[in-house]
Short mmCIF file of C-alpha atoms in Angstrom, two decimals:
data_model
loop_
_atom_site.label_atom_id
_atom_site.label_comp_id
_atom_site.label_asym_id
_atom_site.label_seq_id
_atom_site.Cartn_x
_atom_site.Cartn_y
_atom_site.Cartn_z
CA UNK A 1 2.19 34.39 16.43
CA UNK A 2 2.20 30.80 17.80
CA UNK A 3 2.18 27.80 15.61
CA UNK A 4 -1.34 27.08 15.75
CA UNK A 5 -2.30 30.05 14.13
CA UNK A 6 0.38 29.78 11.20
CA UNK A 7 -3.15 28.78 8.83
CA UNK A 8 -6.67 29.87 10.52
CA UNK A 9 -8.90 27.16 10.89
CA UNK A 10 -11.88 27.19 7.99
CA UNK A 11 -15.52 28.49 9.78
CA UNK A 12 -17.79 25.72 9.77
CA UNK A 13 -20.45 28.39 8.20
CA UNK A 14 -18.76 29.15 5.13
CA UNK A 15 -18.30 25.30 3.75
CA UNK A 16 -19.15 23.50 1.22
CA UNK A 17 -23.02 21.19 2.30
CA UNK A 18 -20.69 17.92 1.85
CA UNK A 19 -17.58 18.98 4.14
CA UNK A 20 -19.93 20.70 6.84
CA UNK A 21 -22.23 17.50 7.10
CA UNK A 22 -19.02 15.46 7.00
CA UNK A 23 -17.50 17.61 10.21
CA UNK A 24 -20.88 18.08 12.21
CA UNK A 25 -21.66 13.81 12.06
CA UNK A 26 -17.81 14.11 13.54
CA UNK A 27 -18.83 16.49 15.97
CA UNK A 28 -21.76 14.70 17.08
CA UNK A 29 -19.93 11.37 17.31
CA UNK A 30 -17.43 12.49 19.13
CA UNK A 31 -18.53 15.67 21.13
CA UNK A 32 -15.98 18.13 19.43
CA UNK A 33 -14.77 18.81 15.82
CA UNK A 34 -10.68 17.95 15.82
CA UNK A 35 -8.63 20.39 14.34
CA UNK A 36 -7.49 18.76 11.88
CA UNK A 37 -11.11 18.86 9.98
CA UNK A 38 -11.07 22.57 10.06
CA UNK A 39 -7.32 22.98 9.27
CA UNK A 40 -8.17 20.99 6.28
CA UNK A 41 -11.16 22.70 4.92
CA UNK A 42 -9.68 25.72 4.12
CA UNK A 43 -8.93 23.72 0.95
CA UNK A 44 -12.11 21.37 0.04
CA UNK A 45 -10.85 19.89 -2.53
CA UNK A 46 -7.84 18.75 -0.27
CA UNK A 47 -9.86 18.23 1.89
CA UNK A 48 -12.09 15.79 0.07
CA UNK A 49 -9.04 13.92 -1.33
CA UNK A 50 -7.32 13.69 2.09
CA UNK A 51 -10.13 12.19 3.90
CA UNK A 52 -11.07 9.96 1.38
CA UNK A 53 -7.99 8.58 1.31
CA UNK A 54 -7.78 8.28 5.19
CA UNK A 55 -11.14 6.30 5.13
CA UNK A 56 -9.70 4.15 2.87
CA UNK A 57 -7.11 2.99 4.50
CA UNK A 58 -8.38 2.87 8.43
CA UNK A 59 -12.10 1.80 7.65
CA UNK A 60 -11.35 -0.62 5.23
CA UNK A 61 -11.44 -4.60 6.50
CA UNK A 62 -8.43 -6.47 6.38
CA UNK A 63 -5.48 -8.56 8.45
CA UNK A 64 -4.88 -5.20 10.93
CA UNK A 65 -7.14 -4.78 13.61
CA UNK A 66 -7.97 -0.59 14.08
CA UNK A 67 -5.97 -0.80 16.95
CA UNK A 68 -2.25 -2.04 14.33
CA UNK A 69 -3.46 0.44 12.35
CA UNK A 70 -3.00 2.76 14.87
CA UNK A 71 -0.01 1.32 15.98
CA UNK A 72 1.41 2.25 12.82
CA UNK A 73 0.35 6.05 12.72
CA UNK A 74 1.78 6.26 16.27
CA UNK A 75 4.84 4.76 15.97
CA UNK A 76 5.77 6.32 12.92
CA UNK A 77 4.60 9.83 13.59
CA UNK A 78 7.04 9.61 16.21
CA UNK A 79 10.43 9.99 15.01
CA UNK A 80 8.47 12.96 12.70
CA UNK A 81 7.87 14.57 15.71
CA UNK A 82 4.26 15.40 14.37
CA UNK A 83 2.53 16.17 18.13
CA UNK A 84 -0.62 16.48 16.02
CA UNK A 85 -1.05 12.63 15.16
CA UNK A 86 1.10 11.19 18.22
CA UNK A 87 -1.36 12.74 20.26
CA UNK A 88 -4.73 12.31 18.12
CA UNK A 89 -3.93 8.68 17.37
CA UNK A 90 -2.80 7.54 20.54
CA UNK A 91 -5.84 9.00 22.19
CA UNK A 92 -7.51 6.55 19.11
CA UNK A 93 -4.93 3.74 19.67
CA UNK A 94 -5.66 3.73 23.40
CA UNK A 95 -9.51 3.41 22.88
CA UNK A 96 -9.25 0.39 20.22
CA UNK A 97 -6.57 -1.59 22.52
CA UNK A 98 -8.54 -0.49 25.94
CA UNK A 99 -5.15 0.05 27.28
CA UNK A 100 -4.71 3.68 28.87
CA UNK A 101 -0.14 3.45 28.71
CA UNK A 102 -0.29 1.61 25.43
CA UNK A 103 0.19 5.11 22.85
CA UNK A 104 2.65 6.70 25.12
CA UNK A 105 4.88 3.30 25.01
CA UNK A 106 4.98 2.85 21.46
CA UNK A 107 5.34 6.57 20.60
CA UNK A 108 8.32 6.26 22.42
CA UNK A 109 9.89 3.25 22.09
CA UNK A 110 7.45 0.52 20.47
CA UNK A 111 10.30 -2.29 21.23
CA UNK A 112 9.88 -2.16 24.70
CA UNK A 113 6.01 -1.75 24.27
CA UNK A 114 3.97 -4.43 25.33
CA UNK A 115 3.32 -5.65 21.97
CA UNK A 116 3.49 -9.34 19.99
CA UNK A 117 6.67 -10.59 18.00
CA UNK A 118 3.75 -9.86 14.61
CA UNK A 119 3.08 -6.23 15.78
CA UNK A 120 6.69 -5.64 16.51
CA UNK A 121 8.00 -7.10 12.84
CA UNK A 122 4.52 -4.94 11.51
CA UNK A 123 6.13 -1.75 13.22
CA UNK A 124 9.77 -2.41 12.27
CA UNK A 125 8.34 -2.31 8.65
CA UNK A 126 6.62 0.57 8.77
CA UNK A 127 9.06 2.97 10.33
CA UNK A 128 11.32 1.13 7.23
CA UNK A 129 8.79 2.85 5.03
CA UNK A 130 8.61 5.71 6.90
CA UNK A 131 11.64 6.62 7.21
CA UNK A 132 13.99 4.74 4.97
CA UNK A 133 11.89 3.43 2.31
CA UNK A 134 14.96 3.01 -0.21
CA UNK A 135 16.22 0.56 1.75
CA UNK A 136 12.86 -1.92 1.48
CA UNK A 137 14.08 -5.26 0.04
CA UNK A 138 12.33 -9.03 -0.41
CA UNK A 139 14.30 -10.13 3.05
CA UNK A 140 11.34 -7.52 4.46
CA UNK A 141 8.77 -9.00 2.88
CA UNK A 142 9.84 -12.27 4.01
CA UNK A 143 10.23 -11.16 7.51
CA UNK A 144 6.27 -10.18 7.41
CA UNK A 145 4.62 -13.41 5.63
CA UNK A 146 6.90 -15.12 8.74
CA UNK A 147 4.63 -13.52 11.00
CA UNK A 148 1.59 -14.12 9.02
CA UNK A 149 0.93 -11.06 7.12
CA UNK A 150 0.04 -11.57 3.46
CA UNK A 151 0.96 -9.24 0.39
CA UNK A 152 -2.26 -7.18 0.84
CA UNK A 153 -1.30 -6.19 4.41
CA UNK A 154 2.02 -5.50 3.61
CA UNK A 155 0.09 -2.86 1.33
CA UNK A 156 -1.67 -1.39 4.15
CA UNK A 157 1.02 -1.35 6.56
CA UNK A 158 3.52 0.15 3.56
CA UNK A 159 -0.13 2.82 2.51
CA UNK A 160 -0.72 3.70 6.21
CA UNK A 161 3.14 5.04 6.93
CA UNK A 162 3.59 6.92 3.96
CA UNK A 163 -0.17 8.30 4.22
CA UNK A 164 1.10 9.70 7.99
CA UNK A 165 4.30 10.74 6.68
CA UNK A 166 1.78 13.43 4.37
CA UNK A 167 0.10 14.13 6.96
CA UNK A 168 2.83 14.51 9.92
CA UNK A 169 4.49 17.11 7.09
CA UNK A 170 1.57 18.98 6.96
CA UNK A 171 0.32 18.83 9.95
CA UNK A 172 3.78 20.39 11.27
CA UNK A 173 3.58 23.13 8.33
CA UNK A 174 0.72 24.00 9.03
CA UNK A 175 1.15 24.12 13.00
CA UNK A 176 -1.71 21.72 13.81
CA UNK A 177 -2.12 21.24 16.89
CA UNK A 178 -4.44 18.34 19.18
CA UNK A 179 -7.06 19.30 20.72
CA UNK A 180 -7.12 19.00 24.24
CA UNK A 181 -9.44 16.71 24.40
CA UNK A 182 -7.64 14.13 23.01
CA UNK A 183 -4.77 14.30 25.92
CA UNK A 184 -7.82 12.42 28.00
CA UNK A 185 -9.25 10.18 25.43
CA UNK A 186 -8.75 6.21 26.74
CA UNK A 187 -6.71 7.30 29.62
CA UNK A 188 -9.97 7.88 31.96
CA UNK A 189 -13.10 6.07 31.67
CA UNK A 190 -15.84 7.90 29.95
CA UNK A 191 -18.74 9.39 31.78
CA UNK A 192 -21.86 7.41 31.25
CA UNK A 193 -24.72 9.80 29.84
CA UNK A 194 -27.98 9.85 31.64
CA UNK A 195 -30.63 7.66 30.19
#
């Protein structure tokens, strides 16, 4: 049995109205249905919380562009070796910064990335979170409003780490893996549709 099939994937038939409209706009928008929807479904009230959640975070308006925000899940899905979100996010990371190297440099070493002194002090944080959260103190917070970010994006750097850390566990539990088309996404310019 190989990882991927650890949990089968929920058919798209047998859903709840909400969850299948939810996964067929996704499908539409962009052109496949990632595996994390149907991984996901096979619980819908998980599912429902998880996603709600997710949109929370990444859609809402605030001091982090989409692209930081993917910065974050990137760089701290990393060291979590979750291949799922490195690979899912970075296609998404590459897209928002229009920069086809920029998810494969700060998956693996966002220092030497090609990022500002902010991003880099927004990243150190987050793996902090991540990673060692017990060791967050006010010289942190400090750090951050030095660089311009104020309480509320401290939140959503501090939400957005430990929201991926969930998800990089269970994603790796549950032997997620990316769909191929993401290994493309933002690397390659997209074919223009007839029209």
């Amino acid at each position: 049995m190989t990882t991927a099939d650890r949990y089968p994937v929920a058919e798209l038939d047998n859903l709840p109205d909400d969850i299948r409209t939810q996964i067929l706009a996704v499908q539409e928008k962009s052109g496949f249905v990632p595996n994390v929807f149907l991984k996901l479904a096979r619980r819908p009230d998980e599912f429902r919380a998880f996603f709600a959640y997710h949109d929370a975070l990444m859609l809402r308006e605030g001091g982090l562009t989409k692209g930081e925000k993917e910065m974050i899940v990137v760089a701290t899905s990393a060291p979590n070796q979750c291949l799922y979100c490195v690979v899912a996010h970075g296609a998404l990371l590459r897209i928002f910064e229009k920069n086809p190297l920029i998810a494969d440099q700060i998956a693996t070493n966002y220092r030497k990335a090609p990022i500002t002194p902010r991003q880099r002090a927004m990243l150190d944080f987050a793996l902090k979170v991540s990673t060692a959260s017990y060791a967050i103190c006010d010289a942190d917070f400090e750090e951050l409003h030095g660089h311009g970010f104020s309480d509320d994006d401290i939140w959503d750097i501090s939400a957005i780490a430990a929201f991926f850390a969930l998800s990089n566990r269970m994603a790796n539990a549950a032997g997620m893996m990316p769909n191929p088309e993401f290994y493309l996404m933002g690397r390659v310019p997209r074919e223009k549709k007839a029209g």
